[in-house]
Amino acid sequence: MTANDFLSIVPLFILTSTAILIMFSISVKRNHKVIYAITLASLLADFVYLMVYMRGTSHSIEPLFIVDGLGVFYIGLILITSLIVAMMSYAYFEQREERKEEYYILLILGTLGASTLVISKHFVSLFLGLEILSVALYSMIAYQRKRERSDEAGIKYLILAAFSSAFLLFGMALVYLVTGTMSFDGIARHLTANDGLSFMLFAGLGLMIVGVGFKLSLVPFHMWAADVYEGAPVPVTAFIATVSKGGVVGLLIRFFVTLNGHQYPTLVLIFTVIAITSMFTGNILALRQNNVKRLLAYSSIAHMGYLLVAFIAGNALGTEAVTFYLVSYFITTLGAFGILAMLSDTEHDAEATEDYRGLFWRRPWTAATFTAMLLSLAGIPLTAGFVGKFYIIAAGVNMQEWLLVVMLAVNSVIGLYYYIRIIAIMFEQQTKAETSNTRLNPAIYIVSSVTLAILTVSLIWLGVFPSGLMGIIKSLL
């Protein structure tokens, strides 16, 4: 390994070292505040290094990694998202009696796995990153063992993730059988030389789509989503909805751009069917939900369907639209789950719609923030979600994907109903006195409020002035 190789993977080295440091710190003395401070400092230092020393670089570490603009942007997005999840986690776990410190090891390892995915250019690094992420999630989902449904959610994810990994590995084996290589570039050269997909190669790619579809909770690989979202602690649910899916999206973009997979009509047709069914299934299932976490789970299925519209477009505008939409979705989802975490108490999460009845009259600023997040998910103007959908539609129209564009518009109208329903519940007059919640201490409450305020300002800022972020995305991608 050369000096440049090492400098290019310093962000991964920092995350690995942090996990080891936290492990040693716990062995010496358990202190939630110290472990929390180490986690925040490491994530922030990692992000600063990434922006200062690696922005605009492009370096290949043969044969596993490529650190380019796409990788740097997605690692930065993952680090910032993990930082916000960590801030959310401290307030959430401080109220609970379980041992909290090991959670941050899992959080860092999950971040490491997602970061590895987005710079992978080889099946070995792909599978390594995916398994680091998955193993961390197994434990994070079932972390609160005393909590109802926590173990159930962890076991369900473990079993289904194992099946998806088996599909992915089998697909990789078939691709390697045909092409004789596991590098993305080598597969692309084979496709160019042989002018098309053989049946065996198509089967291999199809099995890989199954594995990736599970991680993104795309239909028909979505059955785990609602139960896992409901059973996991709120910060973990936020992590699954953002960091986990963001890492896989970054990998998917790199793989298909390298292979130029968008030129193969059969693959495009598969993704088109998955996108349409994901949009309809996610929105229709969300209509009847009275549990906010389950509603957001089904909503996330629909949003991944929306994202595939731009992904299928396959040009530079499509990649930029996917990335912008992912940023807006991250901000909105973190804000929504941040509200859930703030309203949760020691006994249960604030996940039932009844917990939000009359919220505006009890906590107007909290209700206003949650309203902004829901409106962004619905794609209402002056929010980041609206601009994200605009770019996705623009990418679809640019490639004349009229069916997908129409389906996106129809499903946006369907989704509007269940978001507005929660907003209406928050603005209803109270019919009974508020149940007493455990109060956060002032310092924790201030940190949570500032975090939510920053997310809300970012949401509106990107909805009004999206050109700044889009300029960064264009310069890096």
Short mmCIF file of C-alpha atoms in Angstrom, two decimals:
data_model
loop_
_atom_site.label_atom_id
_atom_site.label_comp_id
_atom_site.label_asym_id
_atom_site.label_seq_id
_atom_site.Cartn_x
_atom_site.Cartn_y
_atom_site.Cartn_z
CA MET A 1 0.00 0.00 0.00
CA THR A 2 1.35 3.41 -1.01
CA ALA A 3 1.11 6.62 1.01
CA ASN A 4 -1.65 7.88 -1.28
CA ASP A 5 -3.58 4.64 -0.79
CA PHE A 6 -3.43 5.06 2.98
CA LEU A 7 -4.42 8.73 2.88
CA SER A 8 -7.41 7.83 0.73
CA ILE A 9 -8.77 5.34 3.27
CA VAL A 10 -8.07 7.46 6.36
CA PRO A 11 -11.87 8.03 6.81
CA LEU A 12 -12.33 4.26 7.13
CA PHE A 13 -9.30 4.02 9.42
CA ILE A 14 -10.72 6.72 11.72
CA LEU A 15 -14.01 4.82 12.04
CA THR A 16 -12.22 1.53 12.75
CA SER A 17 -9.96 3.15 15.35
CA THR A 18 -12.95 4.81 17.00
CA ALA A 19 -14.76 1.49 17.42
CA ILE A 20 -11.63 0.01 19.07
CA LEU A 21 -11.16 3.10 21.27
CA ILE A 22 -14.76 2.94 22.50
CA MET A 23 -14.31 -0.77 23.24
CA PHE A 24 -11.24 -0.07 25.39
CA SER A 25 -12.97 2.88 27.09
CA ILE A 26 -15.90 0.68 28.09
CA SER A 27 -13.54 -1.96 29.48
CA VAL A 28 -11.93 0.69 31.73
CA LYS A 29 -15.10 2.46 32.90
CA ARG A 30 -18.64 2.80 31.64
CA ASN A 31 -19.50 6.44 31.06
CA HIS A 32 -22.24 7.32 28.60
CA LYS A 33 -21.15 10.95 28.24
CA VAL A 34 -17.53 10.06 27.50
CA ILE A 35 -18.46 7.44 24.89
CA TYR A 36 -20.93 9.87 23.32
CA ALA A 37 -18.27 12.60 23.17
CA ILE A 38 -15.75 10.21 21.55
CA THR A 39 -18.34 9.21 18.94
CA LEU A 40 -19.24 12.80 18.05
CA ALA A 41 -15.61 13.92 17.94
CA SER A 42 -14.57 11.06 15.68
CA LEU A 43 -17.44 11.51 13.23
CA LEU A 44 -16.86 15.25 13.08
CA ALA A 45 -13.08 14.85 12.64
CA ASP A 46 -13.68 12.28 9.91
CA PHE A 47 -16.01 14.64 8.07
CA VAL A 48 -13.57 17.57 8.36
CA TYR A 49 -10.71 15.44 7.00
CA LEU A 50 -12.92 14.31 4.13
CA MET A 51 -13.88 17.85 3.15
CA VAL A 52 -10.46 19.45 3.63
CA TYR A 53 -8.10 16.82 2.23
CA MET A 54 -10.14 14.63 -0.08
CA ARG A 55 -12.57 16.92 -1.88
CA GLY A 56 -11.92 16.83 -5.61
CA THR A 57 -9.59 13.83 -5.42
CA SER A 58 -9.87 10.65 -7.45
CA HIS A 59 -7.69 7.75 -6.44
CA SER A 60 -8.01 4.04 -7.15
CA ILE A 61 -6.86 1.51 -4.55
CA GLU A 62 -6.49 -1.67 -6.56
CA PRO A 63 -8.35 -3.87 -6.73
CA LEU A 64 -11.00 -3.04 -4.13
CA PHE A 65 -11.74 0.68 -3.82
CA ILE A 66 -12.06 3.88 -5.78
CA VAL A 67 -12.18 7.17 -3.89
CA ASP A 68 -13.68 9.73 -6.28
CA GLY A 69 -16.21 12.56 -6.15
CA LEU A 70 -19.15 10.18 -5.84
CA GLY A 71 -17.50 8.28 -2.99
CA VAL A 72 -16.42 11.42 -1.13
CA PHE A 73 -19.90 12.98 -1.32
CA TYR A 74 -21.68 9.84 -0.16
CA ILE A 75 -19.21 9.18 2.67
CA GLY A 76 -19.66 12.79 3.80
CA LEU A 77 -23.44 12.38 3.71
CA ILE A 78 -23.20 9.13 5.69
CA LEU A 79 -20.90 10.69 8.31
CA ILE A 80 -23.12 13.74 8.88
CA THR A 81 -26.21 11.53 9.07
CA SER A 82 -24.54 9.22 11.59
CA LEU A 83 -23.50 12.28 13.61
CA ILE A 84 -27.13 13.43 13.81
CA VAL A 85 -28.29 9.90 14.69
CA ALA A 86 -25.69 9.81 17.48
CA MET A 87 -26.98 13.13 18.85
CA MET A 88 -30.51 11.76 18.71
CA SER A 89 -29.38 8.53 20.37
CA TYR A 90 -27.89 10.17 23.47
CA ALA A 91 -31.13 11.83 24.46
CA TYR A 92 -33.10 8.67 23.69
CA PHE A 93 -30.92 6.13 25.51
CA GLU A 94 -30.18 8.40 28.48
CA GLN A 95 -33.80 7.88 29.58
CA ARG A 96 -33.45 4.11 29.57
CA GLU A 97 -31.86 1.70 32.01
CA GLU A 98 -30.13 -0.59 29.53
CA ARG A 99 -26.37 -0.44 29.14
CA LYS A 100 -25.93 2.20 26.51
CA GLU A 101 -22.24 2.33 25.68
CA GLU A 102 -21.91 -0.66 23.32
CA TYR A 103 -24.56 0.88 21.08
CA TYR A 104 -22.03 3.44 19.85
CA ILE A 105 -19.63 0.69 18.75
CA LEU A 106 -22.41 -0.73 16.58
CA LEU A 107 -23.28 2.73 15.25
CA ILE A 108 -19.67 3.36 14.19
CA LEU A 109 -19.38 -0.10 12.61
CA GLY A 110 -22.62 0.43 10.68
CA THR A 111 -21.23 3.73 9.43
CA LEU A 112 -17.99 1.97 8.45
CA GLY A 113 -19.91 -0.65 6.46
CA ALA A 114 -21.97 1.94 4.58
CA SER A 115 -18.86 4.03 3.84
CA THR A 116 -17.09 0.94 2.50
CA LEU A 117 -20.00 0.21 0.17
CA VAL A 118 -19.97 3.58 -1.59
CA ILE A 119 -16.28 3.35 -2.58
CA SER A 120 -16.35 -0.32 -3.58
CA LYS A 121 -15.50 -1.39 -7.12
CA HIS A 122 -15.08 -5.10 -6.47
CA PHE A 123 -17.37 -7.87 -5.23
CA VAL A 124 -15.09 -8.61 -2.26
CA SER A 125 -15.21 -5.06 -0.89
CA LEU A 126 -18.93 -4.88 -1.74
CA PHE A 127 -19.73 -7.97 0.33
CA LEU A 128 -17.36 -6.95 3.13
CA GLY A 129 -19.03 -3.55 3.50
CA LEU A 130 -22.52 -5.02 3.26
CA GLU A 131 -21.86 -7.61 5.96
CA ILE A 132 -20.22 -5.12 8.34
CA LEU A 133 -23.33 -2.96 7.96
CA SER A 134 -25.73 -5.89 8.31
CA VAL A 135 -24.09 -7.46 11.38
CA ALA A 136 -24.11 -4.09 13.14
CA LEU A 137 -27.81 -3.67 12.31
CA TYR A 138 -28.70 -7.13 13.69
CA SER A 139 -27.58 -6.04 17.15
CA MET A 140 -28.77 -2.43 16.91
CA ILE A 141 -32.33 -3.47 16.05
CA ALA A 142 -32.57 -5.83 19.05
CA TYR A 143 -30.47 -3.62 21.34
CA GLN A 144 -33.25 -2.90 23.85
CA ARG A 145 -33.98 -6.49 24.81
CA LYS A 146 -36.46 -5.54 27.54
CA ARG A 147 -38.57 -3.69 25.02
CA GLU A 148 -41.59 -5.38 23.48
CA ARG A 149 -41.06 -6.56 19.88
CA SER A 150 -37.34 -5.70 19.94
CA ASP A 151 -36.06 -9.29 19.82
CA GLU A 152 -38.72 -10.18 17.27
CA ALA A 153 -37.62 -7.38 14.95
CA GLY A 154 -33.95 -8.34 15.30
CA ILE A 155 -34.59 -12.01 14.53
CA LYS A 156 -36.77 -11.18 11.52
CA TYR A 157 -34.10 -8.91 10.09
CA LEU A 158 -31.38 -11.49 10.81
CA ILE A 159 -33.19 -14.31 9.00
CA LEU A 160 -34.30 -12.26 6.00
CA ALA A 161 -30.94 -10.49 5.68
CA ALA A 162 -29.21 -13.88 5.66
CA PHE A 163 -31.45 -15.01 2.80
CA SER A 164 -30.78 -11.78 0.87
CA SER A 165 -27.02 -12.21 1.36
CA ALA A 166 -27.31 -15.75 0.01
CA PHE A 167 -29.09 -14.45 -3.11
CA LEU A 168 -26.44 -11.77 -3.52
CA LEU A 169 -23.56 -14.22 -3.17
CA PHE A 170 -25.14 -16.69 -5.57
CA GLY A 171 -25.61 -13.86 -8.08
CA MET A 172 -21.97 -12.81 -7.68
CA ALA A 173 -20.87 -16.42 -8.23
CA LEU A 174 -22.82 -16.65 -11.49
CA VAL A 175 -21.44 -13.33 -12.70
CA TYR A 176 -17.90 -14.50 -11.85
CA LEU A 177 -18.56 -17.82 -13.62
CA VAL A 178 -19.42 -16.00 -16.86
CA THR A 179 -16.98 -13.08 -16.76
CA GLY A 180 -14.02 -14.56 -14.86
CA THR A 181 -13.64 -11.36 -12.80
CA MET A 182 -15.11 -9.78 -9.70
CA SER A 183 -14.18 -6.17 -10.45
CA PHE A 184 -16.84 -3.83 -11.82
CA ASP A 185 -14.51 -2.63 -14.58
CA GLY A 186 -13.71 -6.21 -15.62
CA ILE A 187 -17.41 -7.09 -15.85
CA ALA A 188 -18.01 -3.96 -17.94
CA ARG A 189 -15.22 -4.95 -20.34
CA HIS A 190 -16.72 -8.43 -20.68
CA LEU A 191 -20.13 -6.96 -21.50
CA THR A 192 -18.60 -4.66 -24.12
CA ALA A 193 -16.59 -7.47 -25.71
CA ASN A 194 -19.51 -9.91 -25.84
CA ASP A 195 -22.14 -7.39 -26.88
CA GLY A 196 -24.94 -8.25 -24.47
CA LEU A 197 -26.16 -10.35 -21.57
CA SER A 198 -26.05 -14.12 -21.67
CA PHE A 199 -28.74 -16.01 -19.79
CA MET A 200 -26.35 -17.00 -16.99
CA LEU A 201 -25.06 -13.44 -16.59
CA PHE A 202 -28.61 -12.07 -16.58
CA ALA A 203 -29.54 -14.62 -13.88
CA GLY A 204 -26.56 -13.53 -11.79
CA LEU A 205 -27.44 -9.85 -12.05
CA GLY A 206 -31.07 -10.69 -11.26
CA LEU A 207 -30.07 -12.47 -8.05
CA MET A 208 -27.90 -9.50 -7.08
CA ILE A 209 -30.91 -7.21 -7.60
CA VAL A 210 -32.80 -9.39 -5.10
CA GLY A 211 -30.07 -8.84 -2.49
CA VAL A 212 -29.92 -5.09 -3.10
CA GLY A 213 -33.72 -4.82 -3.23
CA PHE A 214 -33.95 -6.27 0.28
CA LYS A 215 -31.61 -3.62 1.70
CA LEU A 216 -33.65 -0.87 0.05
CA SER A 217 -36.97 -2.53 1.08
CA LEU A 218 -38.20 -2.50 -2.51
CA VAL A 219 -41.25 -4.55 -3.47
CA PRO A 220 -41.40 -7.57 -3.37
CA PHE A 221 -38.49 -7.65 -0.88
CA HIS A 222 -40.14 -5.27 1.58
CA MET A 223 -41.89 -7.54 4.07
CA TRP A 224 -39.40 -6.88 6.87
CA ALA A 225 -39.63 -3.10 6.80
CA ALA A 226 -42.71 -2.32 8.93
CA ASP A 227 -41.97 -4.87 11.67
CA VAL A 228 -38.31 -3.86 11.94
CA TYR A 229 -39.11 -0.13 11.95
CA GLU A 230 -41.68 -0.69 14.68
CA GLY A 231 -39.55 -2.99 16.86
CA ALA A 232 -36.23 -1.13 16.66
CA PRO A 233 -35.37 1.86 18.90
CA VAL A 234 -36.23 5.16 17.21
CA PRO A 235 -32.60 6.24 16.48
CA VAL A 236 -31.87 2.81 15.00
CA THR A 237 -34.94 3.10 12.78
CA ALA A 238 -33.62 6.47 11.59
CA PHE A 239 -30.23 4.87 10.89
CA ILE A 240 -31.80 2.06 8.84
CA ALA A 241 -33.94 4.51 6.87
CA THR A 242 -30.98 6.77 6.01
CA VAL A 243 -27.41 5.48 6.37
CA SER A 244 -28.18 1.86 5.49
CA LYS A 245 -30.15 2.74 2.37
CA GLY A 246 -27.82 5.57 1.37
CA GLY A 247 -24.82 3.24 1.29
CA VAL A 248 -26.65 0.75 -0.93
CA VAL A 249 -27.90 3.50 -3.29
CA GLY A 250 -24.34 4.81 -3.70
CA LEU A 251 -23.14 1.29 -4.50
CA LEU A 252 -25.99 0.70 -6.96
CA ILE A 253 -25.20 3.92 -8.83
CA ARG A 254 -21.51 3.05 -9.16
CA PHE A 255 -22.19 -0.54 -10.26
CA PHE A 256 -24.71 0.29 -12.97
CA VAL A 257 -22.89 3.36 -14.25
CA THR A 258 -19.69 1.30 -14.57
CA LEU A 259 -21.52 -1.51 -16.35
CA ASN A 260 -23.60 0.96 -18.38
CA GLY A 261 -26.48 -1.26 -17.28
CA HIS A 262 -29.10 1.23 -18.41
CA GLN A 263 -28.51 0.23 -22.04
CA TYR A 264 -29.98 -3.24 -21.43
CA PRO A 265 -33.79 -3.13 -21.87
CA THR A 266 -34.42 -6.24 -19.75
CA LEU A 267 -32.69 -4.76 -16.70
CA VAL A 268 -34.49 -1.44 -17.22
CA LEU A 269 -37.81 -3.29 -17.42
CA ILE A 270 -37.11 -5.09 -14.13
CA PHE A 271 -36.32 -1.84 -12.35
CA THR A 272 -39.37 -0.19 -13.91
CA VAL A 273 -41.69 -2.89 -12.57
CA ILE A 274 -40.01 -2.74 -9.14
CA ALA A 275 -40.32 1.07 -9.06
CA ILE A 276 -44.03 1.12 -9.94
CA THR A 277 -44.98 -1.70 -7.58
CA SER A 278 -42.93 -0.11 -4.76
CA MET A 279 -44.67 3.23 -5.21
CA PHE A 280 -48.18 1.75 -5.17
CA THR A 281 -47.57 -0.89 -2.50
CA GLY A 282 -45.84 1.51 -0.10
CA ASN A 283 -48.47 4.22 -0.39
CA ILE A 284 -51.50 1.92 -0.29
CA LEU A 285 -50.23 0.05 2.78
CA ALA A 286 -49.46 3.35 4.53
CA LEU A 287 -53.03 4.60 4.08
CA ARG A 288 -54.49 2.41 6.85
CA GLN A 289 -51.68 2.69 9.39
CA ASN A 290 -52.29 4.09 12.88
CA ASN A 291 -48.69 3.53 13.93
CA VAL A 292 -46.39 6.35 12.82
CA LYS A 293 -43.28 4.15 12.62
CA ARG A 294 -45.07 1.62 10.43
CA LEU A 295 -46.47 4.45 8.32
CA LEU A 296 -42.97 5.86 7.77
CA ALA A 297 -41.74 2.35 6.93
CA TYR A 298 -44.29 1.93 4.14
CA SER A 299 -43.68 5.52 3.08
CA SER A 300 -39.96 4.72 2.72
CA ILE A 301 -40.85 1.90 0.32
CA ALA A 302 -42.69 4.40 -1.87
CA HIS A 303 -39.81 6.89 -1.67
CA MET A 304 -37.33 4.28 -2.84
CA GLY A 305 -39.69 3.71 -5.76
CA TYR A 306 -39.62 7.44 -6.54
CA LEU A 307 -35.83 7.39 -6.40
CA LEU A 308 -35.68 4.56 -8.94
CA VAL A 309 -37.40 6.81 -11.51
CA ALA A 310 -34.28 8.97 -11.72
CA PHE A 311 -31.99 5.96 -11.39
CA ILE A 312 -33.62 4.32 -14.43
CA ALA A 313 -33.04 7.50 -16.44
CA GLY A 314 -29.36 6.61 -16.23
CA ASN A 315 -27.75 9.84 -17.44
CA ALA A 316 -25.83 12.51 -15.50
CA LEU A 317 -29.05 14.33 -14.64
CA GLY A 318 -30.47 11.08 -13.26
CA THR A 319 -27.48 10.52 -10.96
CA GLU A 320 -27.64 14.13 -9.76
CA ALA A 321 -31.39 13.83 -9.16
CA VAL A 322 -30.96 10.60 -7.16
CA THR A 323 -28.28 12.21 -5.01
CA PHE A 324 -30.24 15.42 -4.36
CA TYR A 325 -33.39 13.46 -3.55
CA LEU A 326 -31.41 11.26 -1.17
CA VAL A 327 -30.11 14.32 0.70
CA SER A 328 -33.60 15.80 1.02
CA TYR A 329 -34.98 12.42 2.12
CA PHE A 330 -32.24 12.07 4.75
CA ILE A 331 -32.98 15.51 6.22
CA THR A 332 -36.71 14.89 6.29
CA THR A 333 -36.48 11.38 7.73
CA LEU A 334 -34.00 12.40 10.43
CA GLY A 335 -36.30 15.26 11.41
CA ALA A 336 -39.36 13.02 11.56
CA PHE A 337 -37.67 10.37 13.69
CA GLY A 338 -36.05 13.09 15.79
CA ILE A 339 -39.55 14.24 16.75
CA LEU A 340 -40.53 10.66 17.60
CA ALA A 341 -37.42 10.32 19.80
CA MET A 342 -38.09 13.61 21.58
CA LEU A 343 -41.70 12.66 22.38
CA SER A 344 -40.87 9.12 23.51
CA ASP A 345 -40.63 8.29 27.22
CA THR A 346 -39.06 5.53 29.27
CA GLU A 347 -42.02 3.20 28.81
CA HIS A 348 -42.81 3.39 25.11
CA ASP A 349 -42.02 5.19 21.88
CA ALA A 350 -44.37 7.90 20.65
CA GLU A 351 -45.46 5.81 17.69
CA ALA A 352 -49.28 5.72 17.89
CA THR A 353 -51.17 8.44 16.05
CA GLU A 354 -53.08 9.07 19.30
CA ASP A 355 -49.81 10.26 20.86
CA TYR A 356 -49.93 13.20 18.44
CA ARG A 357 -53.54 14.21 18.94
CA GLY A 358 -53.63 17.87 19.95
CA LEU A 359 -49.82 18.13 19.87
CA PHE A 360 -50.00 21.65 18.40
CA TRP A 361 -51.82 22.92 21.49
CA ARG A 362 -49.33 21.30 23.87
CA ARG A 363 -46.04 21.83 22.03
CA PRO A 364 -46.59 24.14 19.06
CA TRP A 365 -42.96 24.32 17.91
CA THR A 366 -42.58 20.55 17.94
CA ALA A 367 -45.82 20.18 15.97
CA ALA A 368 -44.70 22.84 13.48
CA THR A 369 -41.38 21.04 12.93
CA PHE A 370 -43.10 17.68 12.42
CA THR A 371 -45.56 19.33 10.03
CA ALA A 372 -42.64 20.68 7.95
CA MET A 373 -41.09 17.21 7.77
CA LEU A 374 -44.36 15.57 6.71
CA LEU A 375 -45.02 18.24 4.08
CA SER A 376 -41.54 17.66 2.67
CA LEU A 377 -42.20 13.91 2.48
CA ALA A 378 -45.43 14.75 0.64
CA GLY A 379 -43.50 16.96 -1.80
CA ILE A 380 -45.18 20.28 -0.99
CA PRO A 381 -43.50 23.42 -2.49
CA LEU A 382 -40.91 25.38 -0.47
CA THR A 383 -39.53 22.15 1.01
CA ALA A 384 -36.53 20.05 0.01
CA GLY A 385 -38.84 17.14 -0.79
CA PHE A 386 -40.60 19.16 -3.49
CA VAL A 387 -37.35 20.13 -5.20
CA GLY A 388 -36.13 16.54 -4.97
CA LYS A 389 -39.26 15.27 -6.72
CA PHE A 390 -38.92 18.05 -9.31
CA TYR A 391 -35.42 16.87 -10.22
CA ILE A 392 -36.58 13.25 -10.38
CA ILE A 393 -39.44 14.17 -12.71
CA ALA A 394 -37.03 16.27 -14.81
CA ALA A 395 -34.68 13.28 -15.15
CA GLY A 396 -37.59 11.03 -16.14
CA VAL A 397 -38.97 13.52 -18.67
CA ASN A 398 -35.49 14.06 -20.11
CA MET A 399 -35.31 10.35 -20.96
CA GLN A 400 -39.01 10.20 -21.93
CA GLU A 401 -39.91 7.77 -19.14
CA TRP A 402 -43.53 8.92 -19.30
CA LEU A 403 -45.07 5.92 -17.56
CA LEU A 404 -42.81 6.29 -14.53
CA VAL A 405 -43.39 10.04 -14.35
CA VAL A 406 -47.17 9.59 -14.40
CA MET A 407 -47.01 6.85 -11.77
CA LEU A 408 -44.89 9.11 -9.56
CA ALA A 409 -47.43 11.93 -9.87
CA VAL A 410 -50.36 9.63 -9.08
CA ASN A 411 -48.61 8.15 -6.05
CA SER A 412 -47.62 11.57 -4.75
CA VAL A 413 -51.33 12.38 -4.57
CA ILE A 414 -52.05 9.11 -2.74
CA GLY A 415 -49.23 9.76 -0.27
CA LEU A 416 -50.51 13.25 0.46
CA TYR A 417 -53.54 11.77 2.25
CA TYR A 418 -51.76 9.97 5.07
CA TYR A 419 -49.30 12.79 5.68
CA ILE A 420 -52.13 15.33 5.91
CA ARG A 421 -54.05 12.97 8.22
CA ILE A 422 -51.25 13.06 10.81
CA ILE A 423 -51.04 16.86 10.50
CA ALA A 424 -54.82 17.12 11.04
CA ILE A 425 -54.56 14.93 14.16
CA MET A 426 -51.85 17.22 15.58
CA PHE A 427 -54.06 20.28 15.10
CA GLU A 428 -57.17 18.73 16.69
CA GLN A 429 -58.35 20.14 19.99
CA GLN A 430 -57.40 18.06 23.01
CA THR A 431 -60.13 15.86 24.45
CA LYS A 432 -58.19 14.73 27.51
CA ALA A 433 -55.26 15.84 29.57
CA GLU A 434 -51.78 15.07 28.31
CA THR A 435 -50.24 11.95 29.76
CA SER A 436 -47.08 12.66 31.67
CA ASN A 437 -43.86 12.01 29.78
CA THR A 438 -40.42 11.68 31.27
CA ARG A 439 -38.80 15.10 31.01
CA LEU A 440 -35.36 15.41 29.48
CA ASN A 441 -32.81 17.41 31.42
CA PRO A 442 -32.36 20.95 30.02
CA ALA A 443 -28.98 20.32 28.33
CA ILE A 444 -30.23 17.25 26.44
CA TYR A 445 -33.45 19.03 25.50
CA ILE A 446 -31.51 22.00 24.11
CA VAL A 447 -29.25 19.74 22.02
CA SER A 448 -32.29 17.88 20.61
CA SER A 449 -34.11 21.13 19.87
CA VAL A 450 -31.10 22.70 18.15
CA THR A 451 -30.60 19.57 16.03
CA LEU A 452 -34.24 19.63 14.92
CA ALA A 453 -34.05 23.38 14.25
CA ILE A 454 -30.99 22.89 12.01
CA LEU A 455 -32.77 20.11 10.10
CA THR A 456 -35.88 22.27 9.65
CA VAL A 457 -33.87 25.26 8.41
CA SER A 458 -31.95 22.98 6.02
CA LEU A 459 -35.25 21.54 4.78
CA ILE A 460 -36.67 24.97 3.94
CA TRP A 461 -33.36 26.36 2.66
CA LEU A 462 -32.99 23.55 0.12
CA GLY A 463 -36.62 24.02 -0.85
CA VAL A 464 -36.04 27.72 -1.63
CA PHE A 465 -32.36 27.76 -2.68
CA PRO A 466 -31.49 24.30 -4.08
CA SER A 467 -28.84 25.56 -6.50
CA GLY A 468 -26.06 25.56 -3.89
CA LEU A 469 -26.35 21.86 -3.10
CA MET A 470 -26.94 20.95 -6.73
CA GLY A 471 -23.78 22.87 -7.67
CA ILE A 472 -21.78 20.82 -5.14
CA ILE A 473 -23.27 17.59 -6.46
CA LYS A 474 -22.47 18.51 -10.08
CA SER A 475 -18.89 19.48 -9.20
CA LEU A 476 -18.24 16.19 -7.38
CA LEU A 477 -20.14 13.74 -9.58
#
